[in-house]
PDB file of C-alpha atoms in Angstrom:
ATOM      1  CA  MET A  25      32.894 -36.101  27.119  1.00  0.00           C
ATOM      2  CA  ALA A  26      33.096 -36.487  23.344  1.00  0.00           C
ATOM      3  CA  GLU A  27      29.286 -36.780  23.165  1.00  0.00           C
ATOM      4  CA  LYS A  28      28.840 -33.538  25.165  1.00  0.00           C
ATOM      5  CA  SER A  29      31.380 -31.773  22.958  1.00  0.00           C
ATOM      6  CA  GLY A  30      29.583 -33.002  19.847  1.00  0.00           C
ATOM      7  CA  ALA A  31      26.202 -31.882  21.201  1.00  0.00           C
ATOM      8  CA  LEU A  32      27.588 -28.435  22.072  1.00  0.00           C
ATOM      9  CA  HIS A  33      29.119 -28.120  18.621  1.00  0.00           C
ATOM     10  CA  SER A  34      25.771 -29.044  17.042  1.00  0.00           C
ATOM     11  CA  ILE A  35      23.943 -26.414  19.108  1.00  0.00           C
ATOM     12  CA  VAL A  36      26.495 -23.744  18.170  1.00  0.00           C
ATOM     13  CA  GLU A  37      26.256 -24.617  14.476  1.00  0.00           C
ATOM     14  CA  THR A  38      22.453 -24.534  14.620  1.00  0.00           C
ATOM     15  CA  ALA A  39      22.538 -21.138  16.322  1.00  0.00           C
ATOM     16  CA  LYS A  40      24.954 -19.828  13.695  1.00  0.00           C
ATOM     17  CA  THR A  41      22.700 -21.092  10.908  1.00  0.00           C
ATOM     18  CA  ILE A  42      19.691 -19.347  12.443  1.00  0.00           C
ATOM     19  CA  VAL A  43      21.605 -16.090  12.885  1.00  0.00           C
ATOM     20  CA  PHE A  44      22.924 -16.173   9.309  1.00  0.00           C
ATOM     21  CA  ALA A  45      19.435 -16.961   7.999  1.00  0.00           C
ATOM     22  CA  LEU A  46      17.993 -14.009   9.919  1.00  0.00           C
ATOM     23  CA  LEU A  47      20.730 -11.714   8.623  1.00  0.00           C
ATOM     24  CA  ILE A  48      20.124 -12.816   5.037  1.00  0.00           C
ATOM     25  CA  ALA A  49      16.360 -12.410   5.448  1.00  0.00           C
ATOM     26  CA  GLY A  50      16.880  -8.976   7.010  1.00  0.00           C
ATOM     27  CA  ALA A  51      19.159  -7.884   4.182  1.00  0.00           C
ATOM     28  CA  PHE A  52      16.673  -9.191   1.582  1.00  0.00           C
ATOM     29  CA  ARG A  53      13.826  -7.305   3.276  1.00  0.00           C
ATOM     30  CA  THR A  54      15.843  -4.110   3.681  1.00  0.00           C
ATOM     31  CA  ILE A  55      17.505  -3.928   0.263  1.00  0.00           C
ATOM     32  CA  LEU A  56      15.348  -5.823  -2.229  1.00  0.00           C
ATOM     33  CA  PHE A  57      11.717  -6.606  -1.452  1.00  0.00           C
ATOM     34  CA  GLN A  58       9.369  -6.163   1.487  1.00  0.00           C
ATOM     35  CA  PRO A  59       6.295  -8.375   1.955  1.00  0.00           C
ATOM     36  CA  PHE A  60       3.045  -6.453   2.351  1.00  0.00           C
ATOM     37  CA  TYR A  61      -0.451  -7.692   3.195  1.00  0.00           C
ATOM     38  CA  ILE A  62      -3.511  -5.653   2.178  1.00  0.00           C
ATOM     39  CA  PRO A  63      -5.589  -5.218   5.354  1.00  0.00           C
ATOM     40  CA  SER A  64      -8.253  -2.777   4.132  1.00  0.00           C
ATOM     41  CA  GLY A  65     -10.341  -1.944   1.075  1.00  0.00           C
ATOM     42  CA  SER A  66      -8.963   1.532   0.313  1.00  0.00           C
ATOM     43  CA  MET A  67      -7.395   0.352  -2.980  1.00  0.00           C
ATOM     44  CA  LYS A  68     -10.280  -1.757  -4.335  1.00  0.00           C
ATOM     45  CA  ASP A  69     -10.689  -3.022  -6.923  1.00  0.00           C
ATOM     46  CA  THR A  70      -7.001  -2.798  -7.871  1.00  0.00           C
ATOM     47  CA  LEU A  71      -6.041  -4.413  -4.559  1.00  0.00           C
ATOM     48  CA  LEU A  72      -8.385  -6.542  -2.474  1.00  0.00           C
ATOM     49  CA  ILE A  73      -8.332  -7.325   1.222  1.00  0.00           C
ATOM     50  CA  GLY A  74      -6.241 -10.468   1.522  1.00  0.00           C
ATOM     51  CA  ASP A  75      -3.854  -9.700  -1.344  1.00  0.00           C
ATOM     52  CA  PHE A  76      -0.213 -10.401  -0.520  1.00  0.00           C
ATOM     53  CA  LEU A  77       2.563  -8.750  -2.467  1.00  0.00           C
ATOM     54  CA  PHE A  78       6.245  -7.903  -2.432  1.00  0.00           C
ATOM     55  CA  VAL A  79       7.198  -4.233  -2.598  1.00  0.00           C
ATOM     56  CA  ASN A  80      10.147  -3.353  -4.847  1.00  0.00           C
ATOM     57  CA  LYS A  81      12.449  -1.364  -2.551  1.00  0.00           C
ATOM     58  CA  MET A  82      15.013  -0.767  -5.298  1.00  0.00           C
ATOM     59  CA  ALA A  83      12.590   1.357  -7.335  1.00  0.00           C
ATOM     60  CA  TYR A  84      13.240   4.700  -5.610  1.00  0.00           C
ATOM     61  CA  GLY A  85      16.488   4.113  -3.729  1.00  0.00           C
ATOM     62  CA  TYR A  86      16.867   3.918   0.030  1.00  0.00           C
ATOM     63  CA  SER A  87      16.086   6.025   3.093  1.00  0.00           C
ATOM     64  CA  TYR A  88      15.457   5.354   6.781  1.00  0.00           C
ATOM     65  CA  ALA A  89      12.008   4.023   5.744  1.00  0.00           C
ATOM     66  CA  SER A  90      13.717   1.189   3.864  1.00  0.00           C
ATOM     67  CA  CYS A  91      14.732  -0.378   7.160  1.00  0.00           C
ATOM     68  CA  PRO A  92      12.258  -2.779   8.784  1.00  0.00           C
ATOM     69  CA  THR A  93      10.617  -2.049  12.104  1.00  0.00           C
ATOM     70  CA  VAL A  94      11.467  -4.788  14.605  1.00  0.00           C
ATOM     71  CA  ASN A  95       8.338  -5.820  16.506  1.00  0.00           C
ATOM     72  CA  ILE A  96       8.812  -9.181  18.243  1.00  0.00           C
ATOM     73  CA  GLY A  97       7.027  -9.600  21.559  1.00  0.00           C
ATOM     74  CA  PRO A  98       8.278  -6.930  23.980  1.00  0.00           C
ATOM     75  CA  VAL A  99      10.910  -5.749  21.480  1.00  0.00           C
ATOM     76  CA  ASN A 100       9.634  -2.813  19.411  1.00  0.00           C
ATOM     77  CA  ILE A 101      12.288  -0.837  17.554  1.00  0.00           C
ATOM     78  CA  ASP A 102      11.129   1.625  14.920  1.00  0.00           C
ATOM     79  CA  ALA A 103      12.851   1.813  11.531  1.00  0.00           C
ATOM     80  CA  GLN A 104      13.736   5.437  12.192  1.00  0.00           C
ATOM     81  CA  ALA A 105      15.710   4.411  15.279  1.00  0.00           C
ATOM     82  CA  ILE A 106      17.553   1.701  13.336  1.00  0.00           C
ATOM     83  CA  CYS A 107      18.382   3.803  10.286  1.00  0.00           C
ATOM     84  CA  SER A 108      18.311   7.366  11.570  1.00  0.00           C
ATOM     85  CA  TRP A 109      21.723   7.860   9.987  1.00  0.00           C
ATOM     86  CA  VAL A 110      20.030   8.108   6.564  1.00  0.00           C
ATOM     87  CA  GLY A 111      17.129  10.280   7.767  1.00  0.00           C
ATOM     88  CA  GLY A 112      16.441  13.890   8.492  1.00  0.00           C
ATOM     89  CA  ASP A 113      17.248  15.507   5.138  1.00  0.00           C
ATOM     90  CA  ASN A 114      14.310  14.167   3.050  1.00  0.00           C
ATOM     91  CA  ASP A 115      16.761  12.556   0.641  1.00  0.00           C
ATOM     92  CA  ARG A 116      17.595   9.024  -0.460  1.00  0.00           C
ATOM     93  CA  LEU A 117      20.627   6.923  -1.325  1.00  0.00           C
ATOM     94  CA  PHE A 118      20.631   5.980  -5.036  1.00  0.00           C
ATOM     95  CA  GLY A 119      17.331   7.862  -5.214  1.00  0.00           C
ATOM     96  CA  SER A 120      15.073   8.106  -8.248  1.00  0.00           C
ATOM     97  CA  GLN A 121      11.741   9.854  -8.649  1.00  0.00           C
ATOM     98  CA  PRO A 122       8.448   7.944  -8.724  1.00  0.00           C
ATOM     99  CA  ASP A 123       6.050   8.254 -11.646  1.00  0.00           C
ATOM    100  CA  ARG A 124       2.528   9.564 -11.410  1.00  0.00           C
ATOM    101  CA  GLY A 125       0.168   6.600 -11.125  1.00  0.00           C
ATOM    102  CA  ASP A 126       2.626   4.323  -9.290  1.00  0.00           C
ATOM    103  CA  ILE A 127       1.179   2.235  -6.464  1.00  0.00           C
ATOM    104  CA  ILE A 128       3.477   2.939  -3.533  1.00  0.00           C
ATOM    105  CA  VAL A 129       3.937   1.731   0.031  1.00  0.00           C
ATOM    106  CA  PHE A 130       5.053   4.550   2.321  1.00  0.00           C
ATOM    107  CA  ARG A 131       5.315   5.421   5.987  1.00  0.00           C
ATOM    108  CA  HIS A 132       2.523   7.622   7.307  1.00  0.00           C
ATOM    109  CA  PRO A 133       4.140  11.015   8.086  1.00  0.00           C
ATOM    110  CA  ARG A 134       2.658  11.135  11.599  1.00  0.00           C
ATOM    111  CA  THR A 135       1.917   7.599  12.796  1.00  0.00           C
ATOM    112  CA  GLY A 136       4.778   5.744  11.072  1.00  0.00           C
ATOM    113  CA  GLU A 137       2.375   3.033   9.867  1.00  0.00           C
ATOM    114  CA  ASP A 138       2.844   1.496   6.428  1.00  0.00           C
ATOM    115  CA  TYR A 139       0.217   2.677   3.919  1.00  0.00           C
ATOM    116  CA  ILE A 140      -0.373   1.792   0.270  1.00  0.00           C
ATOM    117  CA  LYS A 141      -1.952   4.281  -2.150  1.00  0.00           C
ATOM    118  CA  ARG A 142      -1.663   5.563  -5.709  1.00  0.00           C
ATOM    119  CA  LEU A 143       0.584   8.534  -6.478  1.00  0.00           C
ATOM    120  CA  ILE A 144      -1.555  11.366  -7.885  1.00  0.00           C
ATOM    121  CA  GLY A 145       0.343  14.613  -7.287  1.00  0.00           C
ATOM    122  CA  LEU A 146       4.047  15.319  -7.802  1.00  0.00           C
ATOM    123  CA  PRO A 147       6.078  18.111  -6.136  1.00  0.00           C
ATOM    124  CA  GLY A 148       4.811  21.505  -7.288  1.00  0.00           C
ATOM    125  CA  ASP A 149       1.493  20.164  -8.632  1.00  0.00           C
ATOM    126  CA  THR A 150      -1.878  21.588  -7.697  1.00  0.00           C
ATOM    127  CA  VAL A 151      -4.512  18.937  -6.947  1.00  0.00           C
ATOM    128  CA  GLN A 152      -8.238  19.422  -6.444  1.00  0.00           C
ATOM    129  CA  VAL A 153     -11.238  17.096  -6.434  1.00  0.00           C
ATOM    130  CA  ARG A 154     -14.494  18.495  -7.853  1.00  0.00           C
ATOM    131  CA  ASP A 155     -17.628  16.356  -7.764  1.00  0.00           C
ATOM    132  CA  GLY A 156     -15.427  13.272  -7.481  1.00  0.00           C
ATOM    133  CA  VAL A 157     -13.229  14.189 -10.469  1.00  0.00           C
ATOM    134  CA  VAL A 158      -9.510  14.902  -9.938  1.00  0.00           C
ATOM    135  CA  PHE A 159      -7.958  18.017 -11.454  1.00  0.00           C
ATOM    136  CA  ILE A 160      -4.155  18.193 -11.609  1.00  0.00           C
ATOM    137  CA  ASN A 161      -2.632  21.574 -12.459  1.00  0.00           C
ATOM    138  CA  GLY A 162      -6.090  22.582 -13.615  1.00  0.00           C
ATOM    139  CA  GLU A 163      -6.328  19.636 -16.032  1.00  0.00           C
ATOM    140  CA  GLU A 164      -9.160  17.146 -15.566  1.00  0.00           C
ATOM    141  CA  ALA A 165      -8.266  13.469 -15.131  1.00  0.00           C
ATOM    142  CA  PRO A 166     -11.133  12.072 -17.225  1.00  0.00           C
ATOM    143  CA  GLN A 167     -13.246   9.168 -15.977  1.00  0.00           C
ATOM    144  CA  GLU A 168     -15.028   6.640 -18.194  1.00  0.00           C
ATOM    145  CA  PRO A 169     -17.739   4.259 -16.899  1.00  0.00           C
ATOM    146  CA  ASN A 170     -16.552   0.660 -16.715  1.00  0.00           C
ATOM    147  CA  GLY A 171     -19.438  -1.358 -15.307  1.00  0.00           C
ATOM    148  CA  SER A 172     -19.811  -2.312 -11.657  1.00  0.00           C
ATOM    149  CA  PHE A 173     -17.711  -3.961  -8.987  1.00  0.00           C
ATOM    150  CA  HIS A 174     -19.585  -6.673  -7.083  1.00  0.00           C
ATOM    151  CA  GLU A 175     -18.738  -8.311  -3.771  1.00  0.00           C
ATOM    152  CA  VAL A 176     -20.643 -10.178  -1.084  1.00  0.00           C
ATOM    153  CA  MET A 177     -21.706  -8.237   1.987  1.00  0.00           C
ATOM    154  CA  GLU A 178     -19.685 -10.150   4.536  1.00  0.00           C
ATOM    155  CA  ARG A 179     -16.823  -9.525   6.925  1.00  0.00           C
ATOM    156  CA  GLN A 180     -13.479  -9.444   5.139  1.00  0.00           C
ATOM    157  CA  GLY A 181      -9.949 -10.202   6.297  1.00  0.00           C
ATOM    158  CA  PRO A 182      -8.614 -10.627   9.837  1.00  0.00           C
ATOM    159  CA  GLN A 183     -10.159  -7.299  10.887  1.00  0.00           C
ATOM    160  CA  GLY A 184     -13.621  -8.384   9.791  1.00  0.00           C
ATOM    161  CA  LEU A 185     -14.270  -5.213   7.793  1.00  0.00           C
ATOM    162  CA  LEU A 186     -17.576  -4.761   5.952  1.00  0.00           C
ATOM    163  CA  PRO A 187     -17.624  -3.285   2.431  1.00  0.00           C
ATOM    164  CA  SER A 188     -19.455  -0.090   1.514  1.00  0.00           C
ATOM    165  CA  CYS A 189     -22.038  -0.274  -1.252  1.00  0.00           C
ATOM    166  CA  ALA A 190     -23.551   2.119  -3.766  1.00  0.00           C
ATOM    167  CA  ASN A 191     -26.761   0.070  -3.533  1.00  0.00           C
ATOM    168  CA  GLY A 192     -26.638  -0.083   0.277  1.00  0.00           C
ATOM    169  CA  PRO A 193     -27.552  -0.649   2.890  1.00  0.00           C
ATOM    170  CA  VAL A 194     -27.836  -4.352   2.066  1.00  0.00           C
ATOM    171  CA  GLY A 195     -28.094  -7.370   4.335  1.00  0.00           C
ATOM    172  CA  MET A 196     -25.371  -9.885   5.105  1.00  0.00           C
ATOM    173  CA  GLY A 197     -24.784 -12.225   2.186  1.00  0.00           C
ATOM    174  CA  ALA A 198     -26.352  -9.817  -0.327  1.00  0.00           C
ATOM    175  CA  ASP A 199     -24.737  -8.337  -3.431  1.00  0.00           C
ATOM    176  CA  CYS A 200     -22.748  -5.171  -2.628  1.00  0.00           C
ATOM    177  CA  ARG A 201     -22.194  -3.032  -5.707  1.00  0.00           C
ATOM    178  CA  SER A 202     -19.937  -0.063  -6.483  1.00  0.00           C
ATOM    179  CA  GLU A 203     -19.653   1.993  -9.650  1.00  0.00           C
ATOM    180  CA  ARG A 204     -16.410   1.257 -11.502  1.00  0.00           C
ATOM    181  CA  LEU A 205     -14.694   3.889 -13.644  1.00  0.00           C
ATOM    182  CA  ILE A 206     -11.431   4.143 -15.569  1.00  0.00           C
ATOM    183  CA  GLU A 207      -9.460   7.251 -14.649  1.00  0.00           C
ATOM    184  CA  THR A 208      -6.683   8.562 -16.893  1.00  0.00           C
ATOM    185  CA  LEU A 209      -4.039  10.747 -15.284  1.00  0.00           C
ATOM    186  CA  PRO A 210      -1.952  13.381 -17.077  1.00  0.00           C
ATOM    187  CA  GLY A 211       0.722  11.476 -18.951  1.00  0.00           C
ATOM    188  CA  GLY A 212      -1.694   8.741 -20.008  1.00  0.00           C
ATOM    189  CA  THR A 213      -1.654   6.297 -17.057  1.00  0.00           C
ATOM    190  CA  SER A 214      -5.093   4.674 -16.672  1.00  0.00           C
ATOM    191  CA  HIS A 215      -6.462   2.653 -13.773  1.00  0.00           C
ATOM    192  CA  SER A 216      -9.716   1.517 -12.197  1.00  0.00           C
ATOM    193  CA  ILE A 217     -11.409   3.498  -9.412  1.00  0.00           C
ATOM    194  CA  LEU A 218     -14.607   2.886  -7.433  1.00  0.00           C
ATOM    195  CA  ASN A 219     -17.418   5.243  -6.487  1.00  0.00           C
ATOM    196  CA  ILE A 220     -20.307   4.628  -4.088  1.00  0.00           C
ATOM    197  CA  GLY A 221     -21.999   8.038  -4.261  1.00  0.00           C
ATOM    198  CA  ASP A 222     -21.704  11.642  -3.142  1.00  0.00           C
ATOM    199  CA  GLN A 223     -19.276  12.068  -0.241  1.00  0.00           C
ATOM    200  CA  PRO A 224     -17.717  15.108   1.520  1.00  0.00           C
ATOM    201  CA  GLN A 225     -14.285  14.150   0.144  1.00  0.00           C
ATOM    202  CA  ASP A 226     -15.627  14.465  -3.438  1.00  0.00           C
ATOM    203  CA  ASN A 227     -14.980  18.211  -3.219  1.00  0.00           C
ATOM    204  CA  THR A 228     -11.741  19.617  -1.822  1.00  0.00           C
ATOM    205  CA  PRO A 229      -9.749  22.843  -1.741  1.00  0.00           C
ATOM    206  CA  VAL A 230      -6.882  23.301  -4.167  1.00  0.00           C
ATOM    207  CA  TYR A 231      -3.818  21.645  -2.691  1.00  0.00           C
ATOM    208  CA  THR A 232      -0.317  22.679  -3.751  1.00  0.00           C
ATOM    209  CA  VAL A 233       2.134  19.819  -3.252  1.00  0.00           C
ATOM    210  CA  PRO A 234       5.297  21.111  -1.506  1.00  0.00           C
ATOM    211  CA  ALA A 235       8.766  20.466  -2.883  1.00  0.00           C
ATOM    212  CA  GLY A 236      10.046  17.043  -1.889  1.00  0.00           C
ATOM    213  CA  HIS A 237       6.526  15.739  -1.129  1.00  0.00           C
ATOM    214  CA  TYR A 238       3.799  13.717  -2.851  1.00  0.00           C
ATOM    215  CA  PHE A 239      -0.004  13.539  -2.917  1.00  0.00           C
ATOM    216  CA  PHE A 240      -1.647  10.100  -2.678  1.00  0.00           C
ATOM    217  CA  MET A 241      -5.195   8.815  -3.114  1.00  0.00           C
ATOM    218  CA  GLY A 242      -6.812   5.400  -2.780  1.00  0.00           C
ATOM    219  CA  ASP A 243      -8.535   3.860  -5.801  1.00  0.00           C
ATOM    220  CA  ASN A 244     -11.608   3.195  -3.645  1.00  0.00           C
ATOM    221  CA  ARG A 245     -12.189   6.923  -3.549  1.00  0.00           C
ATOM    222  CA  ASP A 246     -15.050   7.013  -1.034  1.00  0.00           C
ATOM    223  CA  ASN A 247     -13.313   4.672   1.403  1.00  0.00           C
ATOM    224  CA  SER A 248      -9.752   5.950   1.645  1.00  0.00           C
ATOM    225  CA  ALA A 249      -7.992   8.074   4.244  1.00  0.00           C
ATOM    226  CA  ASP A 250      -5.382   9.752   2.058  1.00  0.00           C
ATOM    227  CA  SER A 251      -3.789  13.071   1.138  1.00  0.00           C
ATOM    228  CA  ARG A 252      -7.177  14.778   0.870  1.00  0.00           C
ATOM    229  CA  TRP A 253      -6.994  15.055   4.654  1.00  0.00           C
ATOM    230  CA  LEU A 254      -4.023  17.088   5.848  1.00  0.00           C
ATOM    231  CA  THR A 255      -4.855  16.492   9.526  1.00  0.00           C
ATOM    232  CA  GLY A 256      -6.715  13.999  11.680  1.00  0.00           C
ATOM    233  CA  GLY A 257      -6.788  10.461  10.299  1.00  0.00           C
ATOM    234  CA  GLY A 258      -5.597  11.509   6.850  1.00  0.00           C
ATOM    235  CA  VAL A 259      -2.178  11.198   5.278  1.00  0.00           C
ATOM    236  CA  GLY A 260      -1.513  14.725   4.045  1.00  0.00           C
ATOM    237  CA  PHE A 261       1.605  15.354   1.966  1.00  0.00           C
ATOM    238  CA  VAL A 262       4.132  12.507   2.099  1.00  0.00           C
ATOM    239  CA  PRO A 263       7.879  13.327   2.208  1.00  0.00           C
ATOM    240  CA  TYR A 264      10.184  11.742  -0.365  1.00  0.00           C
ATOM    241  CA  GLU A 265      12.143   9.925   2.359  1.00  0.00           C
ATOM    242  CA  ASN A 266       8.964   8.183   3.578  1.00  0.00           C
ATOM    243  CA  LEU A 267       8.577   6.172   0.376  1.00  0.00           C
ATOM    244  CA  ILE A 268       9.285   2.477   0.930  1.00  0.00           C
ATOM    245  CA  GLY A 269       8.829   1.002  -2.520  1.00  0.00           C
ATOM    246  CA  ARG A 270       6.633   0.301  -5.536  1.00  0.00           C
ATOM    247  CA  ALA A 271       3.997  -2.438  -5.695  1.00  0.00           C
ATOM    248  CA  ASP A 272       4.120  -4.159  -9.077  1.00  0.00           C
ATOM    249  CA  ARG A 273       2.421  -7.532  -8.675  1.00  0.00           C
ATOM    250  CA  VAL A 274       0.126  -9.501  -6.367  1.00  0.00           C
ATOM    251  CA  ILE A 275       1.857 -12.738  -5.396  1.00  0.00           C
ATOM    252  CA  PHE A 276      -0.899 -14.477  -3.446  1.00  0.00           C
ATOM    253  CA  SER A 277      -4.480 -13.702  -2.441  1.00  0.00           C
ATOM    254  CA  SER A 278      -7.056 -15.078  -0.022  1.00  0.00           C
ATOM    255  CA  ALA A 279     -10.644 -13.937   0.509  1.00  0.00           C
ATOM    256  CA  GLY A 280     -10.865 -15.638   3.913  1.00  0.00           C
ATOM    257  CA  ARG A 281     -10.314 -14.430   7.459  1.00  0.00           C
ATOM    258  CA  SER A 282      -7.137 -16.550   7.557  1.00  0.00           C
ATOM    259  CA  LEU A 283      -4.521 -17.471   4.940  1.00  0.00           C
ATOM    260  CA  LEU A 284      -4.864 -21.080   6.091  1.00  0.00           C
ATOM    261  CA  GLN A 285      -8.412 -21.284   4.701  1.00  0.00           C
ATOM    262  CA  PHE A 286      -7.231 -22.648   1.350  1.00  0.00           C
ATOM    263  CA  TRP A 287     -10.786 -22.871  -0.007  1.00  0.00           C
ATOM    264  CA  THR A 288     -10.907 -19.050   0.046  1.00  0.00           C
ATOM    265  CA  TRP A 289      -7.749 -18.562  -2.034  1.00  0.00           C
ATOM    266  CA  ARG A 290      -8.097 -16.536  -5.248  1.00  0.00           C
ATOM    267  CA  PRO A 291      -5.940 -18.341  -7.863  1.00  0.00           C
ATOM    268  CA  ASP A 292      -6.917 -15.810 -10.544  1.00  0.00           C
ATOM    269  CA  ARG A 293      -5.000 -13.146  -8.586  1.00  0.00           C
ATOM    270  CA  PHE A 294      -1.805 -15.161  -8.067  1.00  0.00           C
ATOM    271  CA  PHE A 295       1.106 -13.254  -9.722  1.00  0.00           C
ATOM    272  CA  LYS A 296      -1.332 -10.648 -11.066  1.00  0.00           C
ATOM    273  CA  ALA A 297       0.394  -7.536 -12.467  1.00  0.00           C
ATOM    274  CA  LEU A 298      -0.834  -4.211 -11.093  1.00  0.00           C
ATOM    275  CA  ASP A 299      -1.893  -1.257 -13.246  1.00  0.00           C
TER     276      ASP A 299
END
C-alpha cells in the first residue's frame, strides 16, 4: 500500500511540475518575449528564411494580440478569444508608440496570422511609392546603391520556397542576385532593401494612414505582401492593438529545410542585432 501511495504521490508531483512549467512558459511568452521563426523571404536581406528570434512584447505594451494562440492537435483557441477583455477599443495596457523603421511582428487585420514587416507610415502620414521609391508626407526616402545580394537558387525553409532574382530566370544551383540599396526614412533611420526590377507595386496611390493605424512594408520590396495592398492578400492598415512586439535581434539561424540539419546553421547570424 505504501508503494502505491508513493507512486501516486510521485505522479501528482510530476503533473504539478508540468503544469507549473507550462504556466511559467505561458506567462513568459505572453508578457516578455515571443519566439518567432521567419518562414518567408519578404524581409530579406535583413531577415532570412530560417532566422529564429524573440519578439520583445514589452516594447509597446499589451493588447489582446499579446496573448498566444493555443493550437495543439484538435485544440485551436485564438488569442482574441483568450484575451478579448483587452480588445475592441484599439488601445493597449501600458502602451507606447512604435518608432518609424521598427521591425514589428503583428497580427494580420483579417486573417489573424502573425506577420513581420518594417514600420514605414505612422498615423496621419501620407505614403506613396513612385518608381520603387517611398515618399512619406511628400518627402522622398532616399535610396543609395549598396552592391548586390547573392543567394543560391534552391528551395529554402520548410515550405521549400524559391527566391526571386534580378538576373533570373536562373537554373537550380545557380547564383540568384538582387540589387541591394540603403533606404533612409524621415528621422534618419537607415536599412537595407532589395530590388529585383520593375513591378506593379513600385507605383501606388497616395495612402493616408488612419488614426490609430500603421503602414508596413517588407524590406524585400518586390516580394512582400504588405500595406501597399488594402485588400486581397495584402495587409492594409494595421490597428495599434494588433501589434505584438518589436524584433531586435536574431538568436539562431539555419539555411536548411530543418533546424536539425546542423551543417546548414549560420553562426554569423547568431545573436545578430537588427537594423
